[in-house]
Coordinates of C-alpha atoms in Angstrom, one line a residue:
X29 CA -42.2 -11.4 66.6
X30 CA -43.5 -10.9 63.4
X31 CA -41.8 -7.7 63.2
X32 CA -38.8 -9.2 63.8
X33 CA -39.2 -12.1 61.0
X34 CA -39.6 -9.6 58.1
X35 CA -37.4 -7.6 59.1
X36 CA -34.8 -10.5 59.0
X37 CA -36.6 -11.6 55.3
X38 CA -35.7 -7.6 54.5
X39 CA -32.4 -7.6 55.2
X40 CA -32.0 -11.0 53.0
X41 CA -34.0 -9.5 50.3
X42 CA -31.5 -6.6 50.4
X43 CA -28.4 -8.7 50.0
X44 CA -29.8 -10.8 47.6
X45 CA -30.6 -7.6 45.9
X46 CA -27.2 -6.4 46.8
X47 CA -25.9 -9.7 45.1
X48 CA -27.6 -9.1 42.1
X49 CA -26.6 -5.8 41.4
X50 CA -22.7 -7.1 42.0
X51 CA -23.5 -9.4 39.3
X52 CA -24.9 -7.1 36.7
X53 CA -22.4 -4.7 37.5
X54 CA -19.3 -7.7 36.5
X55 CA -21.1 -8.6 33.8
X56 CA -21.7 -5.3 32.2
X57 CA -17.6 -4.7 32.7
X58 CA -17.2 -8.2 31.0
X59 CA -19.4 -6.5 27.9
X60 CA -17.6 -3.4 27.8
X61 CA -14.1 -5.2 27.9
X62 CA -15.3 -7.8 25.1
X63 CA -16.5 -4.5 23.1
X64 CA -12.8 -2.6 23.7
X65 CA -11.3 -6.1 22.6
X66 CA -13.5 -6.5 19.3
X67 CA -12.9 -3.0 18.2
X68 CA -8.7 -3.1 18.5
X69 CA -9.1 -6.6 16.6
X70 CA -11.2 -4.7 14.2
X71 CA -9.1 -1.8 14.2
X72 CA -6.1 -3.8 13.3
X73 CA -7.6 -6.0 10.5
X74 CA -8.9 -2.9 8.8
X75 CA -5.5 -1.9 8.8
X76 CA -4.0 -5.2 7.3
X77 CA -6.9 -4.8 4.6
X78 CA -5.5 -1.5 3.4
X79 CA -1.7 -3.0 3.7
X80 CA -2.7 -5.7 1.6
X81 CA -4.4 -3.4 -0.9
X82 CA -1.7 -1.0 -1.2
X83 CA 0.5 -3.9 -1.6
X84 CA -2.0 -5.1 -4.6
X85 CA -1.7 -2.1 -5.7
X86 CA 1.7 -1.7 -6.2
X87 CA 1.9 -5.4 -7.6
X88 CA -0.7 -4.4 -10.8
X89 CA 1.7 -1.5 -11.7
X90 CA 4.3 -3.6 -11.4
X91 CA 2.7 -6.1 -14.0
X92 CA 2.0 -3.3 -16.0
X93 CA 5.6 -2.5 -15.9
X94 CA 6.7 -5.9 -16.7
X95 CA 4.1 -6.0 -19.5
X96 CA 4.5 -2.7 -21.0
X97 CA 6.2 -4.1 -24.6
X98 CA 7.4 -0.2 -25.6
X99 CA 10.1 -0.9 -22.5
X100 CA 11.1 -4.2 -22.7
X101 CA 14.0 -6.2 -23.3
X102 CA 14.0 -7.5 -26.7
X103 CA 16.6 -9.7 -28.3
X104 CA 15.4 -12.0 -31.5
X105 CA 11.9 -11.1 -31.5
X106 CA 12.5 -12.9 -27.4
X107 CA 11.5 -10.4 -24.0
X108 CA 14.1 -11.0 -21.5
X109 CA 12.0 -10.9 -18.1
X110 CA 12.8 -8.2 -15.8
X111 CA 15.4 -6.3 -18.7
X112 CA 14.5 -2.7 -19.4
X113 CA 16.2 -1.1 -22.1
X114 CA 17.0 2.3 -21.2
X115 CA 16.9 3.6 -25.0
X116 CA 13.3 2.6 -25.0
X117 CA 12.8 4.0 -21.3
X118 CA 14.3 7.4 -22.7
X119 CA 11.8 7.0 -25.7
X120 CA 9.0 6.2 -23.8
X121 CA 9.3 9.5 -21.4
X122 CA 8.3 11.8 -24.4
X123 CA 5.6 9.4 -25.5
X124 CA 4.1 9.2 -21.8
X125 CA 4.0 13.4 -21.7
X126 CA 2.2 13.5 -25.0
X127 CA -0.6 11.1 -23.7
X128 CA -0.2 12.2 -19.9
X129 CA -3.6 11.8 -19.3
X130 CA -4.1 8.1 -20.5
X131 CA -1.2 6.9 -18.7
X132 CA -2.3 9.4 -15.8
X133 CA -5.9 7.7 -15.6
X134 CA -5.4 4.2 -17.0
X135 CA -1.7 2.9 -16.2
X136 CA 0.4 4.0 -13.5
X137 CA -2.5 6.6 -11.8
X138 CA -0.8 8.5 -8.8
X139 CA 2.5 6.6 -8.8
X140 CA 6.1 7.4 -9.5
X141 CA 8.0 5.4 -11.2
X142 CA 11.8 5.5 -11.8
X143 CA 14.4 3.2 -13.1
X144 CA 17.4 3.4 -11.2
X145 CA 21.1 1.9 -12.6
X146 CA 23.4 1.3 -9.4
X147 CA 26.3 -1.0 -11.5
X148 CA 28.5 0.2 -13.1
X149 CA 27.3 3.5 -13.6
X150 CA 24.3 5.5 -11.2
X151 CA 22.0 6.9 -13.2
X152 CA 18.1 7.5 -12.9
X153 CA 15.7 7.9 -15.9
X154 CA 11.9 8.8 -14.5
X155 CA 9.2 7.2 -16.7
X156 CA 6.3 8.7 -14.9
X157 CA 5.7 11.5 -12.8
X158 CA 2.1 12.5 -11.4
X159 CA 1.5 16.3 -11.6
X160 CA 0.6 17.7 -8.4
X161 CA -1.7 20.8 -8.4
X162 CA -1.9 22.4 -4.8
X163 CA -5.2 21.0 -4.6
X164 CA -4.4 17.6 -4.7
X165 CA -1.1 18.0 -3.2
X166 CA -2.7 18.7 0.4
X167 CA -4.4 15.5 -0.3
X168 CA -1.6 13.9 0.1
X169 CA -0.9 12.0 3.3
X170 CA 2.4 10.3 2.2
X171 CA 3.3 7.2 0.4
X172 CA 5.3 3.8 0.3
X173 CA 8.4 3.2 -1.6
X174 CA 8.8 -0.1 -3.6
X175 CA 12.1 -1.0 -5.1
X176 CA 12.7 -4.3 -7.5
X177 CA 15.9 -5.6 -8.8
X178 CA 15.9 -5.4 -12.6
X179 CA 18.5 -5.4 -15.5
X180 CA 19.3 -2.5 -17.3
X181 CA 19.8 -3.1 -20.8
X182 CA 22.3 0.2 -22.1
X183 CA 22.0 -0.2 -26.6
X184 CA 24.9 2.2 -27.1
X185 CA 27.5 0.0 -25.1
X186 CA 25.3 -3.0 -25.6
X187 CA 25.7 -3.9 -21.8
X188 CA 23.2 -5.0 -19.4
X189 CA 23.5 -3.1 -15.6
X190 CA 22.2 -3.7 -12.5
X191 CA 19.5 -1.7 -11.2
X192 CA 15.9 -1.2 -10.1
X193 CA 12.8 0.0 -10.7
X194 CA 11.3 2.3 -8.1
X195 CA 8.0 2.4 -7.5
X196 CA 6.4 5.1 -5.3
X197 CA 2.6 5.2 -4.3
X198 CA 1.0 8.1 -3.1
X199 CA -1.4 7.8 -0.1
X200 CA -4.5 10.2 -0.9
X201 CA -7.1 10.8 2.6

């Protein structure tokens, strides 16, 4: 008889261990799903961090654009916002390739910019233009395009064109 009762107390023991072991096994899944769940969210925040930055990015050249006097608009001592004058532009290219390396490690780093005139006339004047070695041209693991709407200010026909300002950013990894 007392055989009997522990081996009815064993086989209660067992399920309860049985139980337990059910329960640690759910959980454990609940852990590894929460883990899998934090690292997409993770993941995909990193992700809108370097979005963001790029964007930033791309916004500071274009304030150095907008500030950059030796391009500007200019009428009565008077900047027009968002007028490039394309003599100046022209100008400016041969000033930029004398002092490459300033503008190449100060200004515009690994970007190209270009102004492009779409009305009436389509013409494209590139202000900067990062030298790729084949080093740092495997480096290279693309880039994002930018374009703003500016006027184009043309001093020989003393007409102002639409156009806009492209702005490409190279992605380095």
């Amino acid at each position: 008889m007392i055989a009997q009762g522990c081996i009815k107390m064993d086989k209660k023991a067992q399920i309860k261990m049985g139980e337990s072991i059910i329960i640690l096994f759910i959980f454990f899944i609940l852990v590894v799903f929460g883990l899998v769940f934090y690292a997409s969210i993770s993941k995909f925040t990193s992700g809108q961090a370097a979005v963001e930055a790029e964007e930033m990015n791309v916004e500071n050249i274009q304030k150095e654009l907008r500030f950059l006097s030796e391009i500007q608009c200019t009428e009565s001592g008077n900047t027009r916002f968002d007028c490039y004058d394309i003599g100046k532009i022209i100008a400016t290219q041969d000033s930029i390739q004398e002092n490459y390396n300033y503008y190449a490690q100060t200004v515009f780093l690994q970007t190209n910019i270009s102004f492009v005139e779409v009305f009436p006339d389509n013409n494209e004047w590139i202000l900067y233009e990062p030298v790729f070695t084949e080093d740092n041209m495997m480096n290279v693991k693309g880039g994002s395009a930018f374009q703003i709407p500016v006027t184009l200010f043309d001093p020989l026909e003393d007409t102002y064109n639409f156009g806009y300002v492209s702005i490409m950013v190279y992605k380095y990894g």
